[in-house]
Amino acid sequence: MEASALVNSHPQTINNNPRGASRLPWSVWGIGLLTLALQLIRVLNVHSATGEVPFHSANDRSRWCTIAALAIQGNYEIDDVIELRDPQSRRRTWYTIDLVRHRGQDGQQHYYSSKPPLLPTIFTGVYLSIRQLTGLSIMQDTFAIAKIMLVVVNLIPWIAMWYLLMRLAERENLGTLGLNVLALFLGCGTFLSTFANTLNNHLPAAIAVAVSLWALYQILVLQDAKWWWFAVCGLATSFAAANELPALSWLAAAGGLLIVLYPRQTLTVYAPSLLPVAIAFFLSNYLAHGEWSPAYAHRGLGKQLCTLEELQIELSQATPEQLVASLMKQGIACSTESQLRRGRRDGIFELFDPRSQQRWGLKMDANNQIGVYEWRDWYDYPNSYWTSQRKQGVDRGEPNRGIYIVHCLIGHHGIFSLTPFWCVSLLGAVGIWTHRARGSFLWLQPRLWLMLAITATSCVSIGFYLARPLEDRNYGGVSSGFRWAFWLTPLWVWLAIHGLREIRSKPVWTIVCALLAISLFSANYPWDNPWTSPWIMQLMQHWGWISTT
């Protein structure tokens, strides 16, 4: 059998105009315009809980701080920005807990955003362009700048993603009812729409995944193996991974599909296309922190420098003077002004020299001697929020991994409880497997390949977060959903397209509409601020089922 025939062997997949102009029904365009208007209203009404700034939480403030510092100071140090106060309330309206602290290029200790700097660097370029065109300033015209920025970097790309995914549904010959349901779900039923009014990494990552999916569809399903689709796929998958670390699994899955079917184009175009984003990611990190590794990789002690063998005492009983004298004998310059502080992790102390601005880590080794280490825990500094004493609510972490898994999947942060429409995606995966062309070669069934790649990517990504240690089992912090899975949305939508095509009876459509209604409610309940607890969690707290602290 010809390969092209097998590609179209799935029931009801033949599109008489696969590469032509859009034939989406007018009702779909109407839903699109309605959801666009709703999102525009949300963006134009963006404000904090106190109304003083257009920021919602520590998360987006952290990125805004980097943008302001980079645009005004020309560096990534946000010490001055986080101290900005409202003239009336005197509140630090730019302050964020998403901070790291380390020695900067000037030899002084500085605060930096804990977020990877690539995305804020790009956003800074957008801001500088807006400032050049309009004369508006991020300090004097904060609200106007924020609204324009959110339209440019969030809303317009979100519209493009909506259109791409609807075109995929059209090319899969989804019926009018299915198209309308999908258009409404895409426009108002996913948490990507919820996060359209705040700076975040999840929406850009999801948009990049959607672009890569579009390119893969051209190559695998439509058999359009032009070189630029491989380039687009490489750039998009790498940008997704730069914003969501587990998206490396999608980068690998896409590359795996392409290398099997198109090895020459994959090696000569796709693989090199990964490099620009990778270079930009590590270069921006080096410019920000003076190191190639991102901030989240610095959460413990560095390499051991020496052992203070002459101090035969417990570290908790040592004085700064004793430690300084021993360090000097080891050839480590340290002033007598050095201060000793208990670290955030058990058994670890920090010795800080205010004169040289150096920090050393100290802990007892296996031989009951004091070991001296490079200080690499950028999240540990005086008054840091990221200590067991200061962290609150979900940030403390869920001690029971089993409970954590349940709540991430079907509980108060549940992927399927908050967005039960994803059950249609499960139906789609089953449908693709059921309708596979038995007896034919696997490589001639591109939809099956895509489904398996999406399934593997989803399992690896979600499994990565479910397997995290206690301090990371926090559901993504205070957020209206399990935000670490948001970037998978375009992939699950593609499966949902096939799930909707499996539905034949009115009772099942009724169930789908009920799933859609719950998903719409979950995504729109946090209308003003996506950085709030999910409605299920709030309800469980109200009923006393779970603690509020």
Short mmCIF file of N, CA and C in Angstrom, two decimals, residues 288-403:
data_model
loop_
_atom_site.label_atom_id
_atom_site.label_comp_id
_atom_site.label_asym_id
_atom_site.label_seq_id
_atom_site.Cartn_x
_atom_site.Cartn_y
_atom_site.Cartn_z
N ALA A 288 23.66 37.25 33.40
CA ALA A 288 22.92 37.59 34.62
C ALA A 288 23.67 37.19 35.87
N HIS A 289 24.21 35.98 35.89
CA HIS A 289 24.75 35.42 37.14
C HIS A 289 26.25 35.14 37.11
N GLY A 290 26.87 35.30 35.94
CA GLY A 290 28.30 34.99 35.87
C GLY A 290 28.58 33.50 35.84
N GLU A 291 27.55 32.69 35.64
CA GLU A 291 27.68 31.23 35.55
C GLU A 291 26.75 30.71 34.47
N TRP A 292 27.10 29.56 33.93
CA TRP A 292 26.30 28.98 32.85
C TRP A 292 25.06 28.29 33.39
N SER A 293 25.13 27.75 34.58
CA SER A 293 23.98 27.00 35.13
C SER A 293 22.95 27.96 35.70
N PRO A 294 21.65 27.64 35.56
CA PRO A 294 20.59 28.54 36.03
C PRO A 294 20.50 28.59 37.55
N ALA A 295 19.76 29.56 38.04
CA ALA A 295 19.67 29.79 39.49
C ALA A 295 19.13 28.58 40.22
N TYR A 296 18.14 27.89 39.62
CA TYR A 296 17.53 26.77 40.34
C TYR A 296 18.48 25.59 40.51
N ALA A 297 19.65 25.65 39.87
CA ALA A 297 20.65 24.59 40.05
C ALA A 297 21.55 24.87 41.26
N HIS A 298 21.34 26.02 41.91
CA HIS A 298 22.18 26.41 43.05
C HIS A 298 21.35 26.37 44.32
N ARG A 299 21.24 25.18 44.89
CA ARG A 299 20.42 25.03 46.10
C ARG A 299 21.13 24.19 47.16
N GLY A 300 22.44 24.16 47.11
CA GLY A 300 23.19 23.39 48.10
C GLY A 300 24.62 23.86 48.17
N LEU A 301 25.46 23.11 48.84
CA LEU A 301 26.87 23.46 48.96
C LEU A 301 27.62 23.10 47.68
N GLY A 302 28.70 23.84 47.41
CA GLY A 302 29.55 23.54 46.28
C GLY A 302 30.65 22.56 46.65
N LYS A 303 31.76 22.65 45.93
CA LYS A 303 32.85 21.70 46.20
C LYS A 303 33.53 22.03 47.53
N GLN A 304 34.09 20.99 48.14
CA GLN A 304 34.77 21.17 49.43
C GLN A 304 36.13 21.81 49.20
N LEU A 305 36.43 22.83 50.01
CA LEU A 305 37.69 23.56 49.90
C LEU A 305 38.75 23.01 50.83
N CYS A 306 38.36 22.67 52.04
CA CYS A 306 39.32 22.16 53.01
C CYS A 306 38.59 21.60 54.22
N THR A 307 39.35 21.07 55.17
CA THR A 307 38.81 20.59 56.44
C THR A 307 39.57 21.27 57.57
N LEU A 308 38.85 21.79 58.54
CA LEU A 308 39.47 22.46 59.68
C LEU A 308 39.78 21.43 60.77
N GLU A 309 40.85 20.68 60.55
CA GLU A 309 41.17 19.55 61.42
C GLU A 309 41.55 19.98 62.83
N GLU A 310 42.12 21.19 62.95
CA GLU A 310 42.59 21.62 64.27
C GLU A 310 41.45 22.02 65.20
N LEU A 311 40.26 22.24 64.64
CA LEU A 311 39.11 22.60 65.48
C LEU A 311 38.36 21.33 65.86
N GLN A 312 38.66 20.78 66.99
CA GLN A 312 38.03 19.55 67.45
C GLN A 312 36.80 19.87 68.30
N ILE A 313 35.88 20.62 67.71
CA ILE A 313 34.64 21.00 68.40
C ILE A 313 33.48 20.88 67.43
N GLU A 314 32.29 20.87 68.01
CA GLU A 314 31.09 20.86 67.18
C GLU A 314 30.95 22.21 66.48
N LEU A 315 30.45 22.18 65.28
CA LEU A 315 30.28 23.41 64.51
C LEU A 315 29.36 24.40 65.22
N SER A 316 28.35 23.87 65.88
CA SER A 316 27.40 24.74 66.58
C SER A 316 28.04 25.48 67.75
N GLN A 317 29.20 25.00 68.21
CA GLN A 317 29.89 25.62 69.34
C GLN A 317 31.04 26.52 68.90
N ALA A 318 31.35 26.51 67.60
CA ALA A 318 32.47 27.31 67.10
C ALA A 318 32.09 28.78 67.04
N THR A 319 33.08 29.63 67.24
CA THR A 319 32.88 31.08 67.15
C THR A 319 33.46 31.58 65.82
N PRO A 320 32.99 32.72 65.33
CA PRO A 320 33.55 33.27 64.10
C PRO A 320 35.06 33.47 64.19
N GLU A 321 35.54 33.89 65.36
CA GLU A 321 36.98 34.12 65.53
C GLU A 321 37.78 32.83 65.34
N GLN A 322 37.28 31.73 65.91
CA GLN A 322 37.96 30.44 65.76
C GLN A 322 37.97 30.00 64.30
N LEU A 323 36.86 30.16 63.64
CA LEU A 323 36.75 29.74 62.25
C LEU A 323 37.65 30.58 61.35
N VAL A 324 37.68 31.89 61.57
CA VAL A 324 38.52 32.76 60.76
C VAL A 324 39.99 32.39 60.92
N ALA A 325 40.42 32.16 62.16
CA ALA A 325 41.81 31.80 62.41
C ALA A 325 42.18 30.50 61.70
N SER A 326 41.29 29.52 61.73
CA SER A 326 41.55 28.24 61.08
C SER A 326 41.58 28.40 59.56
N LEU A 327 40.68 29.21 59.03
CA LEU A 327 40.66 29.43 57.58
C LEU A 327 41.94 30.13 57.12
N MET A 328 42.42 31.08 57.90
CA MET A 328 43.65 31.78 57.54
C MET A 328 44.82 30.79 57.47
N LYS A 329 44.85 29.82 58.37
CA LYS A 329 45.91 28.80 58.35
C LYS A 329 45.82 27.94 57.10
N GLN A 330 44.61 27.82 56.56
CA GLN A 330 44.41 27.03 55.34
C GLN A 330 44.66 27.85 54.08
N GLY A 331 45.04 29.12 54.26
CA GLY A 331 45.33 29.97 53.12
C GLY A 331 44.10 30.64 52.52
N ILE A 332 42.99 30.62 53.24
CA ILE A 332 41.76 31.26 52.78
C ILE A 332 41.63 32.61 53.47
N ALA A 333 41.70 33.69 52.70
CA ALA A 333 41.63 35.03 53.27
C ALA A 333 40.24 35.30 53.81
N CYS A 334 40.19 35.74 55.05
CA CYS A 334 38.90 35.97 55.71
C CYS A 334 39.11 37.00 56.81
N SER A 335 38.32 38.07 56.81
CA SER A 335 38.52 39.15 57.77
C SER A 335 37.94 38.79 59.13
N THR A 336 38.39 39.52 60.13
CA THR A 336 37.90 39.30 61.50
C THR A 336 36.48 39.80 61.69
N GLU A 337 35.92 40.46 60.68
CA GLU A 337 34.54 40.95 60.75
C GLU A 337 33.53 39.88 60.33
N SER A 338 34.02 38.72 59.97
CA SER A 338 33.15 37.66 59.44
C SER A 338 32.07 37.27 60.45
N GLN A 339 30.91 36.90 59.89
CA GLN A 339 29.74 36.58 60.71
C GLN A 339 29.30 35.14 60.44
N LEU A 340 28.87 34.45 61.49
CA LEU A 340 28.42 33.07 61.38
C LEU A 340 26.90 33.04 61.48
N ARG A 341 26.28 32.32 60.55
CA ARG A 341 24.81 32.23 60.53
C ARG A 341 24.40 30.79 60.25
N ARG A 342 23.36 30.34 60.93
CA ARG A 342 22.83 29.01 60.68
C ARG A 342 22.09 29.01 59.35
N GLY A 343 22.39 28.04 58.49
CA GLY A 343 21.75 27.96 57.19
C GLY A 343 20.35 27.40 57.25
N ARG A 344 19.69 27.38 56.10
CA ARG A 344 18.30 26.91 56.07
C ARG A 344 18.22 25.39 56.10
N ARG A 345 19.30 24.71 55.80
CA ARG A 345 19.31 23.25 55.84
C ARG A 345 20.00 22.77 57.11
N ASP A 346 19.50 21.67 57.64
CA ASP A 346 20.02 21.15 58.91
C ASP A 346 21.52 20.87 58.83
N GLY A 347 22.24 21.31 59.84
CA GLY A 347 23.66 21.01 59.95
C GLY A 347 24.57 21.89 59.13
N ILE A 348 24.02 22.87 58.41
CA ILE A 348 24.83 23.73 57.55
C ILE A 348 24.85 25.15 58.11
N PHE A 349 26.05 25.73 58.14
CA PHE A 349 26.23 27.11 58.59
C PHE A 349 26.87 27.91 57.47
N GLU A 350 26.63 29.20 57.52
CA GLU A 350 27.25 30.12 56.56
C GLU A 350 28.19 31.05 57.29
N LEU A 351 29.40 31.19 56.77
CA LEU A 351 30.35 32.19 57.26
C LEU A 351 30.46 33.27 56.20
N PHE A 352 30.08 34.48 56.56
CA PHE A 352 30.05 35.59 55.60
C PHE A 352 31.06 36.65 56.00
N ASP A 353 31.90 37.03 55.04
CA ASP A 353 32.88 38.09 55.25
C ASP A 353 32.36 39.37 54.60
N PRO A 354 31.87 40.34 55.37
CA PRO A 354 31.31 41.55 54.78
C PRO A 354 32.34 42.40 54.04
N ARG A 355 33.62 42.20 54.37
CA ARG A 355 34.65 42.99 53.70
C ARG A 355 34.88 42.51 52.27
N SER A 356 35.02 41.21 52.09
CA SER A 356 35.23 40.65 50.75
C SER A 356 33.94 40.21 50.09
N GLN A 357 32.85 40.18 50.87
CA GLN A 357 31.54 39.75 50.38
C GLN A 357 31.54 38.27 49.98
N GLN A 358 32.48 37.51 50.52
CA GLN A 358 32.54 36.08 50.26
C GLN A 358 31.68 35.32 51.26
N ARG A 359 31.14 34.18 50.81
CA ARG A 359 30.36 33.31 51.68
C ARG A 359 30.93 31.90 51.58
N TRP A 360 31.04 31.24 52.74
CA TRP A 360 31.49 29.85 52.77
C TRP A 360 30.47 28.99 53.49
N GLY A 361 30.34 27.77 53.06
CA GLY A 361 29.47 26.82 53.72
C GLY A 361 30.26 25.94 54.66
N LEU A 362 29.70 25.65 55.82
CA LEU A 362 30.38 24.83 56.82
C LEU A 362 29.45 23.71 57.27
N LYS A 363 29.99 22.50 57.38
CA LYS A 363 29.22 21.40 57.95
C LYS A 363 30.17 20.32 58.46
N MET A 364 29.69 19.54 59.41
CA MET A 364 30.49 18.46 59.96
C MET A 364 30.54 17.31 58.95
N ASP A 365 31.75 16.76 58.73
CA ASP A 365 31.87 15.65 57.80
C ASP A 365 31.76 14.31 58.51
N ALA A 366 31.98 13.24 57.77
CA ALA A 366 31.81 11.90 58.34
C ALA A 366 32.80 11.61 59.46
N ASN A 367 33.93 12.31 59.48
CA ASN A 367 34.94 12.11 60.53
C ASN A 367 34.75 13.08 61.69
N ASN A 368 33.59 13.71 61.72
CA ASN A 368 33.25 14.65 62.80
C ASN A 368 34.21 15.85 62.82
N GLN A 369 34.62 16.28 61.64
CA GLN A 369 35.45 17.46 61.50
C GLN A 369 34.70 18.50 60.67
N ILE A 370 35.08 19.77 60.83
CA ILE A 370 34.39 20.85 60.14
C ILE A 370 34.91 20.95 58.70
N GLY A 371 34.03 20.73 57.75
CA GLY A 371 34.38 20.88 56.35
C GLY A 371 33.99 22.26 55.85
N VAL A 372 34.81 22.82 54.97
CA VAL A 372 34.57 24.15 54.39
C VAL A 372 34.25 23.97 52.90
N TYR A 373 33.17 24.59 52.46
CA TYR A 373 32.69 24.40 51.10
C TYR A 373 32.42 25.75 50.43
N GLU A 374 32.41 25.73 49.12
CA GLU A 374 31.91 26.89 48.39
C GLU A 374 30.43 27.05 48.71
N TRP A 375 29.99 28.28 48.86
CA TRP A 375 28.57 28.53 49.15
C TRP A 375 27.81 28.58 47.83
N ARG A 376 26.91 27.61 47.63
CA ARG A 376 26.19 27.51 46.35
C ARG A 376 24.68 27.54 46.52
N ASP A 377 24.23 27.80 47.73
CA ASP A 377 22.78 27.86 47.94
C ASP A 377 22.33 29.31 47.82
N TRP A 378 21.95 29.69 46.62
CA TRP A 378 21.57 31.07 46.36
C TRP A 378 20.22 31.42 46.98
N TYR A 379 19.47 30.42 47.38
CA TYR A 379 18.16 30.67 47.99
C TYR A 379 18.26 30.87 49.50
N ASP A 380 19.46 30.73 50.04
CA ASP A 380 19.67 30.85 51.49
C ASP A 380 20.43 32.14 51.77
N TYR A 381 19.75 33.08 52.35
CA TYR A 381 20.33 34.37 52.72
C TYR A 381 19.49 34.94 53.86
N PRO A 382 19.98 35.94 54.58
CA PRO A 382 19.20 36.48 55.70
C PRO A 382 17.80 36.92 55.26
N ASN A 383 16.80 36.49 56.02
CA ASN A 383 15.39 36.82 55.78
C ASN A 383 14.83 36.19 54.51
N SER A 384 15.48 35.14 54.02
CA SER A 384 14.95 34.44 52.86
C SER A 384 13.61 33.79 53.20
N TYR A 385 12.68 33.86 52.26
CA TYR A 385 11.39 33.19 52.45
C TYR A 385 11.54 31.68 52.39
N TRP A 386 12.56 31.20 51.69
CA TRP A 386 12.67 29.77 51.38
C TRP A 386 13.34 28.99 52.49
N THR A 387 12.83 29.18 53.71
CA THR A 387 13.27 28.40 54.86
C THR A 387 12.06 27.70 55.46
N SER A 388 12.29 26.62 56.16
CA SER A 388 11.18 25.87 56.75
C SER A 388 10.40 26.71 57.75
N GLN A 389 11.05 27.70 58.35
CA GLN A 389 10.37 28.53 59.34
C GLN A 389 9.47 29.58 58.69
N ARG A 390 9.83 30.03 57.49
CA ARG A 390 9.12 31.15 56.88
C ARG A 390 8.13 30.73 55.80
N LYS A 391 8.36 29.59 55.17
CA LYS A 391 7.45 29.15 54.11
C LYS A 391 6.05 28.90 54.67
N GLN A 392 5.06 29.18 53.84
CA GLN A 392 3.67 29.06 54.28
C GLN A 392 2.87 28.23 53.29
N GLY A 393 1.77 27.65 53.78
CA GLY A 393 0.82 26.95 52.93
C GLY A 393 1.45 25.85 52.11
N VAL A 394 1.08 25.81 50.82
CA VAL A 394 1.57 24.74 49.94
C VAL A 394 3.08 24.80 49.74
N ASP A 395 3.69 25.97 49.98
CA ASP A 395 5.13 26.09 49.80
C ASP A 395 5.92 25.22 50.77
N ARG A 396 5.27 24.77 51.85
CA ARG A 396 5.94 23.88 52.79
C ARG A 396 6.20 22.50 52.18
N GLY A 397 5.45 22.15 51.16
CA GLY A 397 5.60 20.84 50.55
C GLY A 397 4.67 19.82 51.17
N GLU A 398 4.24 18.86 50.37
CA GLU A 398 3.36 17.79 50.84
C GLU A 398 4.22 16.61 51.31
N PRO A 399 4.20 16.28 52.60
CA PRO A 399 5.06 15.20 53.11
C PRO A 399 4.73 13.83 52.51
N ASN A 400 3.45 13.57 52.25
CA ASN A 400 3.02 12.26 51.77
C ASN A 400 2.98 12.27 50.24
N ARG A 401 3.88 11.51 49.62
CA ARG A 401 3.95 11.51 48.16
C ARG A 401 2.67 10.96 47.53
N GLY A 402 2.07 9.96 48.16
CA GLY A 402 0.84 9.40 47.62
C GLY A 402 -0.28 10.43 47.58
N ILE A 403 -0.43 11.18 48.67
CA ILE A 403 -1.44 12.25 48.70
C ILE A 403 -1.12 13.30 47.65
#
